[in-house]
Tab-separated table of C-alpha atoms in Angstrom:
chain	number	residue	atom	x	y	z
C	1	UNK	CA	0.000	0.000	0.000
C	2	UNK	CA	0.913	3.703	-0.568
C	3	UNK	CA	1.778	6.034	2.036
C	4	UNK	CA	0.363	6.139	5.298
C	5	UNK	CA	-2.005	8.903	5.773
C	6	UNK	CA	-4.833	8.695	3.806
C	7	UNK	CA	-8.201	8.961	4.518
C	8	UNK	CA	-9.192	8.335	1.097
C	9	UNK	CA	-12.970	7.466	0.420
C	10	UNK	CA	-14.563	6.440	-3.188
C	11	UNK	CA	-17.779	7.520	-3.807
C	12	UNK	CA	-19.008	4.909	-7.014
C	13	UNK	CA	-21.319	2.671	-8.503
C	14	UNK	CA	-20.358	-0.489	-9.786
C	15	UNK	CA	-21.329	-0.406	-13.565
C	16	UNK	CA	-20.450	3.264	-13.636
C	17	UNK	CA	-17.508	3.164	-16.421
C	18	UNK	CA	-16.860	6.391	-14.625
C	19	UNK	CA	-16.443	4.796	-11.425
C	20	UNK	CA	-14.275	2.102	-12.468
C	21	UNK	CA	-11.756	4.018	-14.193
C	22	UNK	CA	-11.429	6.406	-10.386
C	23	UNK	CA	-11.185	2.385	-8.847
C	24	UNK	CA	-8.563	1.043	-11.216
C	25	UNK	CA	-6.366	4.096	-10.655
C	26	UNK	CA	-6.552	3.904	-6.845
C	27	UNK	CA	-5.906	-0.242	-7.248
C	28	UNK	CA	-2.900	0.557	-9.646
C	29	UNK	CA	-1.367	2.721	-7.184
C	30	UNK	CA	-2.180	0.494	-4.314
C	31	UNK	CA	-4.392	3.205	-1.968
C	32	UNK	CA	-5.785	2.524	0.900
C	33	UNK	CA	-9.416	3.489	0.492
C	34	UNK	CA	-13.177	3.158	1.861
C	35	UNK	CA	-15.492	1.980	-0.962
C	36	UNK	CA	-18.760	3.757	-0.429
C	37	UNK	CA	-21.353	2.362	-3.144
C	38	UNK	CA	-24.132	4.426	-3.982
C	39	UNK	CA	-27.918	3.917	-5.214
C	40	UNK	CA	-28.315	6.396	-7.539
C	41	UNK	CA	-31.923	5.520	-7.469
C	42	UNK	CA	-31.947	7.191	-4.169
C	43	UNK	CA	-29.040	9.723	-3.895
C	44	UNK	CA	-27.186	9.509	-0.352
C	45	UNK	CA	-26.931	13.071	1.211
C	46	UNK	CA	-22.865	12.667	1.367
C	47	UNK	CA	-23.625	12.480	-2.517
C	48	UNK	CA	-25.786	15.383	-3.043
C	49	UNK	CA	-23.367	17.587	-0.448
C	50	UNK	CA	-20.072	16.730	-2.310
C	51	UNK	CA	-21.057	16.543	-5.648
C	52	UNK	CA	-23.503	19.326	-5.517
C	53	UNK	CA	-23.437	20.698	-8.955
C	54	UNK	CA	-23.809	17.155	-11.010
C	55	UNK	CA	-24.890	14.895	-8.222
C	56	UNK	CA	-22.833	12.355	-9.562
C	57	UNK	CA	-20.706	9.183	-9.203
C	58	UNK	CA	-17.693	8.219	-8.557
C	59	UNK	CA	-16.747	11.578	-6.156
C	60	UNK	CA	-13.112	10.864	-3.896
C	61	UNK	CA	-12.875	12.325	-0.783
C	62	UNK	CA	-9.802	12.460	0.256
C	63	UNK	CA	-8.883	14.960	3.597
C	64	UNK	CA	-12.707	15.620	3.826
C	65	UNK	CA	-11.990	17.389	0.505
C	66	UNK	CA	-14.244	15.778	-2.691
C	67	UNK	CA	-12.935	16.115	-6.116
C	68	UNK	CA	-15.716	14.934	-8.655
C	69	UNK	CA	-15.480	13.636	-12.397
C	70	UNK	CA	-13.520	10.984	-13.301
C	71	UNK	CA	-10.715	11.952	-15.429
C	72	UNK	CA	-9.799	15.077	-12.982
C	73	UNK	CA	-9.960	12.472	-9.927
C	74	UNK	CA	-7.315	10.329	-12.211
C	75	UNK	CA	-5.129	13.663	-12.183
C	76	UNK	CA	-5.889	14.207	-8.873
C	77	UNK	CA	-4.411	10.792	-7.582
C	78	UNK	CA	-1.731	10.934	-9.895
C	79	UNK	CA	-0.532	13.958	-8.952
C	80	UNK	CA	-0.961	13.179	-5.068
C	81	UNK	CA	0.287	10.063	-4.953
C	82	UNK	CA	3.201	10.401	-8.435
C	83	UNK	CA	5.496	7.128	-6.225
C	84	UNK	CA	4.190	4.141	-7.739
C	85	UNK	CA	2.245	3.177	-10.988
C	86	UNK	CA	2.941	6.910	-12.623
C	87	UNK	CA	0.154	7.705	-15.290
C	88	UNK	CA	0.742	10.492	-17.425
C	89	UNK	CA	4.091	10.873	-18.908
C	90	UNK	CA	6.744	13.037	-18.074
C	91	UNK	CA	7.206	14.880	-21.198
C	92	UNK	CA	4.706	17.683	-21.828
C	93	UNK	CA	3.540	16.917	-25.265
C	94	UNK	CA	2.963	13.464	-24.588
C	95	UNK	CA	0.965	14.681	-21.380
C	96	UNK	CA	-1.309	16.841	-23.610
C	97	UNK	CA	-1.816	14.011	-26.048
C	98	UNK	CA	-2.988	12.280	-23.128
C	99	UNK	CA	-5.462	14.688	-22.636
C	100	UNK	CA	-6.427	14.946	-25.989
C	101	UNK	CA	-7.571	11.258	-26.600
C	102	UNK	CA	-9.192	11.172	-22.767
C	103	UNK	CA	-10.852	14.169	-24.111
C	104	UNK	CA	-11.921	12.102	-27.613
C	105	UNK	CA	-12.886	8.967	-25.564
C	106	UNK	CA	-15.112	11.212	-23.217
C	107	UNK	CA	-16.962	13.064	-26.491
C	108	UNK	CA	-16.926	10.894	-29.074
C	109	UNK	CA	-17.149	7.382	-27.358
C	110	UNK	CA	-19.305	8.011	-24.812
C	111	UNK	CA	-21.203	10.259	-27.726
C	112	UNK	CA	-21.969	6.986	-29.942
C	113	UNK	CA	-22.602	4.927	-26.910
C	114	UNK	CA	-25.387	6.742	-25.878
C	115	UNK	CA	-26.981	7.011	-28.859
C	116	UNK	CA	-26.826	3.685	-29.674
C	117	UNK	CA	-29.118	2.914	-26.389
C	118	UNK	CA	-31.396	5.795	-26.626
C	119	UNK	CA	-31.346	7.149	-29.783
C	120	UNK	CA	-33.264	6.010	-32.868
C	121	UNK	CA	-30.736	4.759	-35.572
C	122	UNK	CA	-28.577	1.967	-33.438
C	123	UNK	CA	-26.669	1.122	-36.638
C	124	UNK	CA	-25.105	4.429	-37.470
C	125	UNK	CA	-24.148	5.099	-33.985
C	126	UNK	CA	-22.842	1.648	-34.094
C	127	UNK	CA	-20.792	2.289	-37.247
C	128	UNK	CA	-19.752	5.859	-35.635
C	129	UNK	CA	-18.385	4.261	-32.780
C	130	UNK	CA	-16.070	1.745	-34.642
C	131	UNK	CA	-14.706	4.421	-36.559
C	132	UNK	CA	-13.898	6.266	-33.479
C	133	UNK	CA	-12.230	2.972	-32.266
C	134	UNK	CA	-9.737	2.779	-35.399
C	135	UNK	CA	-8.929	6.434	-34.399
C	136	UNK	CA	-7.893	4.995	-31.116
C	137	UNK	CA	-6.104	2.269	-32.477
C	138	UNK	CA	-4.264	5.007	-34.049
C	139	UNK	CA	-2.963	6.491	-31.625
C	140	UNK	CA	-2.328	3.522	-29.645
C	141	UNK	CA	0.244	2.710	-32.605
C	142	UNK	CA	1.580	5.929	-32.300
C	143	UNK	CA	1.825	6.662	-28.401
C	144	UNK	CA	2.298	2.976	-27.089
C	145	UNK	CA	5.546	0.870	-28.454
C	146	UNK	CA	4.363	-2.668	-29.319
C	147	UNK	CA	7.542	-3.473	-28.482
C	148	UNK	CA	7.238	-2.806	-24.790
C	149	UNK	CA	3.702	-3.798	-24.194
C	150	UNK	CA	-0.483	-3.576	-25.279
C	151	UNK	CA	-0.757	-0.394	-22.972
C	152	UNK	CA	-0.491	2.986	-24.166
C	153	UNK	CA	1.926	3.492	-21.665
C	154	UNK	CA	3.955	0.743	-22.817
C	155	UNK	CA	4.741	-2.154	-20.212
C	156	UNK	CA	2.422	-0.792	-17.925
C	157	UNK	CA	-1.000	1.380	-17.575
C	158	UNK	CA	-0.811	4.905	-18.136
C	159	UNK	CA	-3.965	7.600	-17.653
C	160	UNK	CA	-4.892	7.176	-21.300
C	161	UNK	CA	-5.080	3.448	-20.784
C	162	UNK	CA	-7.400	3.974	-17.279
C	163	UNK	CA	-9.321	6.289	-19.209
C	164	UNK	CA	-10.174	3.147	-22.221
C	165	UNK	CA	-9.982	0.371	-19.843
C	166	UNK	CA	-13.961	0.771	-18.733
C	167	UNK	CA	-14.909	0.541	-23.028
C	168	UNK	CA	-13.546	-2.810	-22.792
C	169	UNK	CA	-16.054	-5.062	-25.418
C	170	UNK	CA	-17.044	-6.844	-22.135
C	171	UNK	CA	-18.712	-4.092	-20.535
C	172	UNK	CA	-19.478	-2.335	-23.985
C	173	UNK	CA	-21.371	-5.655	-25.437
C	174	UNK	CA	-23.335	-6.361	-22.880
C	175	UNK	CA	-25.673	-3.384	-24.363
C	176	UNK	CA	-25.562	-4.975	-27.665
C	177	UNK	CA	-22.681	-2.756	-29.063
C	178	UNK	CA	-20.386	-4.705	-31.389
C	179	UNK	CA	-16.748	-3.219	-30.799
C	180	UNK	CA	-14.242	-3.287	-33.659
C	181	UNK	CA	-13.280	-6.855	-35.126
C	182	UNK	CA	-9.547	-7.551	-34.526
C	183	UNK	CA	-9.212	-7.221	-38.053
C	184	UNK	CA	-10.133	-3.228	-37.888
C	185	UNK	CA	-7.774	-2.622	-34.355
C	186	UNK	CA	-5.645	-5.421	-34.164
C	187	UNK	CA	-3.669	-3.211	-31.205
C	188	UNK	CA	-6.426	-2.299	-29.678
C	189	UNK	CA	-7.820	-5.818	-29.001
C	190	UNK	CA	-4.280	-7.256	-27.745
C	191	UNK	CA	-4.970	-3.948	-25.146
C	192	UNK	CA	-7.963	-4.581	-23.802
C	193	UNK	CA	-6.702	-8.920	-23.501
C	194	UNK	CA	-4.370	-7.220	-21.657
C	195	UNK	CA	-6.811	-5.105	-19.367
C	196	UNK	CA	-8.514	-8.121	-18.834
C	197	UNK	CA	-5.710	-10.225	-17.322
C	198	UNK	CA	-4.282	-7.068	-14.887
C	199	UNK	CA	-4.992	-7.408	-11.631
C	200	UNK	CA	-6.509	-3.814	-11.022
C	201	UNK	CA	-8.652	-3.985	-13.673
C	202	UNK	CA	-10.154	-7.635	-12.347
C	203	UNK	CA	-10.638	-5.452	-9.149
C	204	UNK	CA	-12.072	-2.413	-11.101
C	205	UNK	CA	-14.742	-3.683	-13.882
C	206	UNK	CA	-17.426	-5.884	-12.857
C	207	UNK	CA	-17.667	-9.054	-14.341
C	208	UNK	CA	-19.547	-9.692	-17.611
C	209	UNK	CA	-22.484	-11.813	-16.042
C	210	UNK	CA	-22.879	-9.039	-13.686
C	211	UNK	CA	-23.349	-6.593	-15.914
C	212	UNK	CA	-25.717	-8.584	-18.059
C	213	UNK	CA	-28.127	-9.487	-14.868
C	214	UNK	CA	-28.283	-5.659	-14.003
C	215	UNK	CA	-29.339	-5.034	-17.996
C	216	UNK	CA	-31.674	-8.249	-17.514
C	217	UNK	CA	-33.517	-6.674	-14.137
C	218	UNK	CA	-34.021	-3.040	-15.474
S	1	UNK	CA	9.303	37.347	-24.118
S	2	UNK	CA	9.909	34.289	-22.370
S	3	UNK	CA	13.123	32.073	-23.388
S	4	UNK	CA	13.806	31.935	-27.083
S	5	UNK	CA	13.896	29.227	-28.793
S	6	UNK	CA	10.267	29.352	-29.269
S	7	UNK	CA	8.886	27.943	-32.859
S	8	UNK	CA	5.578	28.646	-31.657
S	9	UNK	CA	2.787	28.956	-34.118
S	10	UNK	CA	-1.093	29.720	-33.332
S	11	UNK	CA	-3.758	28.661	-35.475
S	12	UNK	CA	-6.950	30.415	-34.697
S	13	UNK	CA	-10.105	32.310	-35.647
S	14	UNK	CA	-10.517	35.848	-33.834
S	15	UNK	CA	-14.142	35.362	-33.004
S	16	UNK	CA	-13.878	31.269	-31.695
S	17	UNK	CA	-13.906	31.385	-27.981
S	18	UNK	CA	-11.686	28.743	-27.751
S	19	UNK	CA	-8.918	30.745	-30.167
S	20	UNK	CA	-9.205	33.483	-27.570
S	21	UNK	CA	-8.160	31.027	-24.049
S	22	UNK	CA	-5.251	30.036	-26.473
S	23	UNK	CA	-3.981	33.183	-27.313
S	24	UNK	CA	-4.586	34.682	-24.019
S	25	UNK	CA	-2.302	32.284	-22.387
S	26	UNK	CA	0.420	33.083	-24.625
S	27	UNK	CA	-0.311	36.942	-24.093
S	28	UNK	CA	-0.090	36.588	-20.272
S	29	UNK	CA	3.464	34.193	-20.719
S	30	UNK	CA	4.705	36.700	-23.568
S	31	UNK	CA	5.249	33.947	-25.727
S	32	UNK	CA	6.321	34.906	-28.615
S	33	UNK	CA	4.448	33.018	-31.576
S	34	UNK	CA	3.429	33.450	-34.947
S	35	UNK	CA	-0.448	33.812	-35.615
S	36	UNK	CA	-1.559	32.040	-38.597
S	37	UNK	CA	-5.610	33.077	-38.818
S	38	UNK	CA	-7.575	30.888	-40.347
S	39	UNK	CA	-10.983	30.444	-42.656
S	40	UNK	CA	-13.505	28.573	-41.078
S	41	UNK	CA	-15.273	27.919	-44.634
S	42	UNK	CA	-12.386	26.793	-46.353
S	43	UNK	CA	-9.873	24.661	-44.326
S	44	UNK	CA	-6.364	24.898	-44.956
S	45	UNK	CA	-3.803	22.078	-45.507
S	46	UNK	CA	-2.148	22.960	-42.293
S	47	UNK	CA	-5.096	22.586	-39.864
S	48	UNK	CA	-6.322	20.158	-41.298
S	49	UNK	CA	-3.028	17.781	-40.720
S	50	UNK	CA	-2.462	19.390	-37.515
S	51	UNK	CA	-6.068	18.565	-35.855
S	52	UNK	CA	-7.308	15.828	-38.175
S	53	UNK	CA	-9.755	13.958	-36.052
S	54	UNK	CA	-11.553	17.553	-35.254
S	55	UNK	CA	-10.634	20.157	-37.878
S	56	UNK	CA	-10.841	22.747	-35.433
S	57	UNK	CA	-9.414	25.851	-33.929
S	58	UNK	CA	-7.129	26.505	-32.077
S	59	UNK	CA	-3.934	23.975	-32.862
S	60	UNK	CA	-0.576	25.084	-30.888
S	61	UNK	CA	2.286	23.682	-33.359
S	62	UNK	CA	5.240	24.056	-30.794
S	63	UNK	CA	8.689	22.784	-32.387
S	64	UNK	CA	6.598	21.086	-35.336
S	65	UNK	CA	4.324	19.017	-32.987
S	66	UNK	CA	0.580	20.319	-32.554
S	67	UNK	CA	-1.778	20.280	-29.912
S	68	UNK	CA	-5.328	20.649	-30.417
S	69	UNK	CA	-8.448	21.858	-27.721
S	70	UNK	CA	-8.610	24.785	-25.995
S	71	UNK	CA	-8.115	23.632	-22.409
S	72	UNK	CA	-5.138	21.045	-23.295
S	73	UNK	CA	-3.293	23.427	-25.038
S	74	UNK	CA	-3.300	25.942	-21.864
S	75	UNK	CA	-2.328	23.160	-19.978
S	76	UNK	CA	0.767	22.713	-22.187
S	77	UNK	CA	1.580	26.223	-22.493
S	78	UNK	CA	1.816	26.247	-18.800
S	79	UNK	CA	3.576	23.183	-18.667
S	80	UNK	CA	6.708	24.467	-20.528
S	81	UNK	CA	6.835	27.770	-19.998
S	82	UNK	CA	5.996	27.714	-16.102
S	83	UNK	CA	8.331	30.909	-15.101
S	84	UNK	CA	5.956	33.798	-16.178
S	85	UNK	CA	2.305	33.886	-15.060
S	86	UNK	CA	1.935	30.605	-13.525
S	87	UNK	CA	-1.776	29.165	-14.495
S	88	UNK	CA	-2.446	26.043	-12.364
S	89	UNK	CA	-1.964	25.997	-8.776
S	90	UNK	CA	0.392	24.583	-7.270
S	91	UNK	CA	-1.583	22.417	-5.045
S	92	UNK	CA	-2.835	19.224	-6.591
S	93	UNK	CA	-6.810	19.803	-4.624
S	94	UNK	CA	-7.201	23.478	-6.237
S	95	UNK	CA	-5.876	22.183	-9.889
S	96	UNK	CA	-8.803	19.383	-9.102
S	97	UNK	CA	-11.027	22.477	-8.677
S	98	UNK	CA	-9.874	24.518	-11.766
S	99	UNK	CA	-10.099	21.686	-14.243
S	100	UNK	CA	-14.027	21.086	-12.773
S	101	UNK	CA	-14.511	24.330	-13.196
S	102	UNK	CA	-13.365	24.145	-16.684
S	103	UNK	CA	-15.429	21.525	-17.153
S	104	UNK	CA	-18.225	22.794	-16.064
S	105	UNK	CA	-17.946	26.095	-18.543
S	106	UNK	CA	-16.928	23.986	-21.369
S	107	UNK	CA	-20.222	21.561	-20.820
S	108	UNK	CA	-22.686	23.696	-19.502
S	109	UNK	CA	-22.272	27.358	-20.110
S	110	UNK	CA	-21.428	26.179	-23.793
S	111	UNK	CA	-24.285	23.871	-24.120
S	112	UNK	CA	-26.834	26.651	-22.763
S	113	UNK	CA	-25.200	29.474	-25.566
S	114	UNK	CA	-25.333	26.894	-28.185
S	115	UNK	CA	-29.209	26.149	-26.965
S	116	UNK	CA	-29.891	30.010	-27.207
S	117	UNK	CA	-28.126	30.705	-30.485
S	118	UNK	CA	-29.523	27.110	-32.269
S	119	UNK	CA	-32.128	26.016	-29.930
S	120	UNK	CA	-36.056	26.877	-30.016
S	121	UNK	CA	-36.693	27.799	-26.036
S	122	UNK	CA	-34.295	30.103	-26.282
S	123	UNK	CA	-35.641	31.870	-22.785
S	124	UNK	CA	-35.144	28.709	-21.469
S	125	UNK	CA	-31.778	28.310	-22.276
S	126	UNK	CA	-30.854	32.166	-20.968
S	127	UNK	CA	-32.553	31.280	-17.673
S	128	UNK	CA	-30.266	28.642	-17.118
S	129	UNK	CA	-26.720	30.485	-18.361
S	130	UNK	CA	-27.546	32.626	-16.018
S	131	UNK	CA	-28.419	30.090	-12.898
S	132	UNK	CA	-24.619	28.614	-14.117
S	133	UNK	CA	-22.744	31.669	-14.025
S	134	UNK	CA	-24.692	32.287	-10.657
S	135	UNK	CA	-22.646	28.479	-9.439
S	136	UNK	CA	-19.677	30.136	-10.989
S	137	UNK	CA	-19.921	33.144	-8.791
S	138	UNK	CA	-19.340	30.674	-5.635
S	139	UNK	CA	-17.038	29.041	-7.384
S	140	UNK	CA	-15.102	32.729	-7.568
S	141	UNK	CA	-16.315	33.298	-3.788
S	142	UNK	CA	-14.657	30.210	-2.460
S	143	UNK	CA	-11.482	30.264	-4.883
S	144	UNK	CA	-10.586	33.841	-5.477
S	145	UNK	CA	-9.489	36.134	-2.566
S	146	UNK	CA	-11.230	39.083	-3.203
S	147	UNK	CA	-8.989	40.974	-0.773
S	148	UNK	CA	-6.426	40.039	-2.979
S	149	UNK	CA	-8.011	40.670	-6.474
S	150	UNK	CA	-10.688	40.032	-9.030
S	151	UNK	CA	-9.313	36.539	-10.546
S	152	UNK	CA	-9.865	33.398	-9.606
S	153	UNK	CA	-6.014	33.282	-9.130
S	154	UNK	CA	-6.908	36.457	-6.851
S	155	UNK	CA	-4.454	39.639	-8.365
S	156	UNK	CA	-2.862	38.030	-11.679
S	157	UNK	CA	-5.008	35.419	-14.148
S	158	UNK	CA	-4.843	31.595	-12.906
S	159	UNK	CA	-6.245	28.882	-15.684
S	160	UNK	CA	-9.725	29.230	-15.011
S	161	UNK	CA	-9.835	32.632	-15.458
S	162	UNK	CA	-7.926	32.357	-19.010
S	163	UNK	CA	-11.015	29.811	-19.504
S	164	UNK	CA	-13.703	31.897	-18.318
S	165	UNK	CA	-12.551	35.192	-20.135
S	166	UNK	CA	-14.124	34.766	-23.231
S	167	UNK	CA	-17.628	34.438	-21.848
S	168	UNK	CA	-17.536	38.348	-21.554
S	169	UNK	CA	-21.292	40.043	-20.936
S	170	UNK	CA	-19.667	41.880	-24.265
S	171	UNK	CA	-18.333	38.748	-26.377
S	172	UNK	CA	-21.911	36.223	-25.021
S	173	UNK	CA	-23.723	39.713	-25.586
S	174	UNK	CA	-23.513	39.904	-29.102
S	175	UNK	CA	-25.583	37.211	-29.804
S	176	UNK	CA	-28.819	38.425	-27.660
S	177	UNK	CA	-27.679	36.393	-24.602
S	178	UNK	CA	-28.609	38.133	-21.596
S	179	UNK	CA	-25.611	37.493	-18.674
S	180	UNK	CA	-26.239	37.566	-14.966
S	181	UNK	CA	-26.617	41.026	-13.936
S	182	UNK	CA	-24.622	42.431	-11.454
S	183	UNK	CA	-26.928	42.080	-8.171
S	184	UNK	CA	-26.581	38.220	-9.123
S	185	UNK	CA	-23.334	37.806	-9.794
S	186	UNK	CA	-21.320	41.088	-7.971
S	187	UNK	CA	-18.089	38.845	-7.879
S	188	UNK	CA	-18.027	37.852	-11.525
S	189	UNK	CA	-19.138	41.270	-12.510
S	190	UNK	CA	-15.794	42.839	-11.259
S	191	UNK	CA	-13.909	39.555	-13.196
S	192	UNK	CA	-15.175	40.933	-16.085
S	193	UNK	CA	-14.471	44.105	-15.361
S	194	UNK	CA	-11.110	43.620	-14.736
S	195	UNK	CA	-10.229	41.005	-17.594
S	196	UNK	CA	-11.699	43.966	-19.717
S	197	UNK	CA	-9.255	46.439	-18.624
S	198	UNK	CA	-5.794	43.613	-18.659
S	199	UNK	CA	-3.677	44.284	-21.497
S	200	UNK	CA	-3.363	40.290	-22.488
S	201	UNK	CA	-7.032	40.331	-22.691
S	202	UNK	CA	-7.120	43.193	-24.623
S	203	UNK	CA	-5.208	41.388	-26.691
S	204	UNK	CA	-6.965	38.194	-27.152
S	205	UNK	CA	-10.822	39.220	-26.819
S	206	UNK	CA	-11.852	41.254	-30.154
S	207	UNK	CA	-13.738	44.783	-29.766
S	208	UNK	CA	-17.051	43.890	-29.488
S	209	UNK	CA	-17.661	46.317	-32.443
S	210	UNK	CA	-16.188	43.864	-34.741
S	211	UNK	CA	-18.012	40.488	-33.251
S	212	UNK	CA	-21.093	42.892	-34.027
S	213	UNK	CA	-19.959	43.600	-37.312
S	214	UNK	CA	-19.328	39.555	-38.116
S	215	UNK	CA	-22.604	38.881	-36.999
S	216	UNK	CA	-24.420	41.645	-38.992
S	217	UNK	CA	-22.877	40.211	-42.120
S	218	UNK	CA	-23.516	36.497	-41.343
């Protein structure tokens, strides 16, 4: 475990992709925390009072101090606790083209994903999304040496690779999304065979079945 | 200027709120930097390699390599030329709290202007800017001193204020948007005030004449 003093708390819910990507980073860097799962069904009042502008999951508290939305809590830890499992890279460029894919995967992902559940034409969102996911593999080609490892960060996870881990085709299928073929993103399926074999990540994304019964039950 | 061996080249629109942050930052640094202005309606080869996956304004090419999106690129800029006008904060909970902020302008103040300009309850969408910029103003309460000064950063601009600037009552104003009046918002009223009056700004945010003037001949 990382350093001593904590009094770090994790504000989630369990098939929040969100939420998992704030888990895996505190797993990867091996901080002691307090898991406090929410019902977002019925919002807890330590929700509402440190989230109060979105109201939403995952929310750290760390110090009594919350910090809310995911891929500024991912900075946050980094940045607090830089010892073990670093995330973003050293060099500054590198950093910002960190930020630029997280920035990608949080618009145009996330965009296609949601309009494939609620929207009317599943099959263009569908198509949209692939696209986007040959874009990623990409950059994966560019940032991450095959050489070294699956991960954008080579060997090991890096923040762009928390940031993808939760649009595993796991978690992504289970809504009836088809991901890219291995033929399309080749790299990008040996990374997320990778996600799914690393410790963390088994700690930080639900099982498949588990997913599928909460889909089952709505 | 700040050190020398610069290379830095700006590609931007004068009227894109996003150009403006960019250019701001490099104001308040004294970067020195080549502009390279650019049409909107017909793309040139240069943006177009620089930011393929969005074709947008601004791109930073620093030493050849480009950087795309407003935020990331003030993040960089800051990032390598840390001396003059420091942007983030030092400590790791208030960066947390200026990238939420950031956030929060880039997903909800810019969703409720692009409501009013493209939307049909256009009321509806000025009611809520407003209740927004009224969360910003305890955003400014809690973060900025104001026995220190009108930023965010208290006397000199920190990065939310380089991201808040261009939602001027004079630059949002040209389009019909009412903003918060000043018995709502006292705090971000003398923000305002101020970033109208800073040289850098003066620099970066066009005389609302000429938005006026772009409009009228849309």
């Amino acid at each position: 475990m990382a350093s001593s003093d904590q009094d770090v708390t994790l504000l989630s819910f369990w098939a929040s992709p969100f939420s998992m990507r704030a888990k895996l980073a505190l797993l990867l860097k091996g901080i002691e925390h307090e898991d406090l799962p929410q019902d977002l069904g019925n919002k807890s009042k330590i929700l509402l009072e440190s989230n109060p502008v979105h109201k939403k999951v995952p929310v750290l508290i760390h110090k009594g101090k919350p910090i809310a939305e995911s891929a500024i809590i991912v900075h946050y830890i980094d940045e607090v606790w830089p010892g073990t499992s670093p995330l973003l890279p050293k060099d500054a460029f590198l950093r910002a083209e960190h930020r630029f894919w997280t920035d990608f995967i949080d618009k145009k992902l996330l965009d296609c994903l949601m309009r494939f559940v609620h929207g009317n034409d599943k099959d263009a969102a569908n198509e949209e999304f692939i696209a986007n996911c040959v874009l990623l593999e990409g950059a994966l080609t560019k940032l991450g040496s095959e050489q070294e490892g699956p991960f954008f960060g080579g060997a090991s996870f890096s923040f762009l690779d928390v940031m993808l881990a939760p649009y595993a085709p796991g978690v992504v299928g289970v809504m009836g999304l088809k991901h890219a073929s291995e033929e399309q993103c080749p790299r990008l399926h040996k990374f997320f065979e990778a996600v799914s074999e690393h410790p963390a990540a088994k700690g930080a994304l639900p099982p498949v079945e588990k997913l599928k019964e909460l889909i089952r039950n709505k």
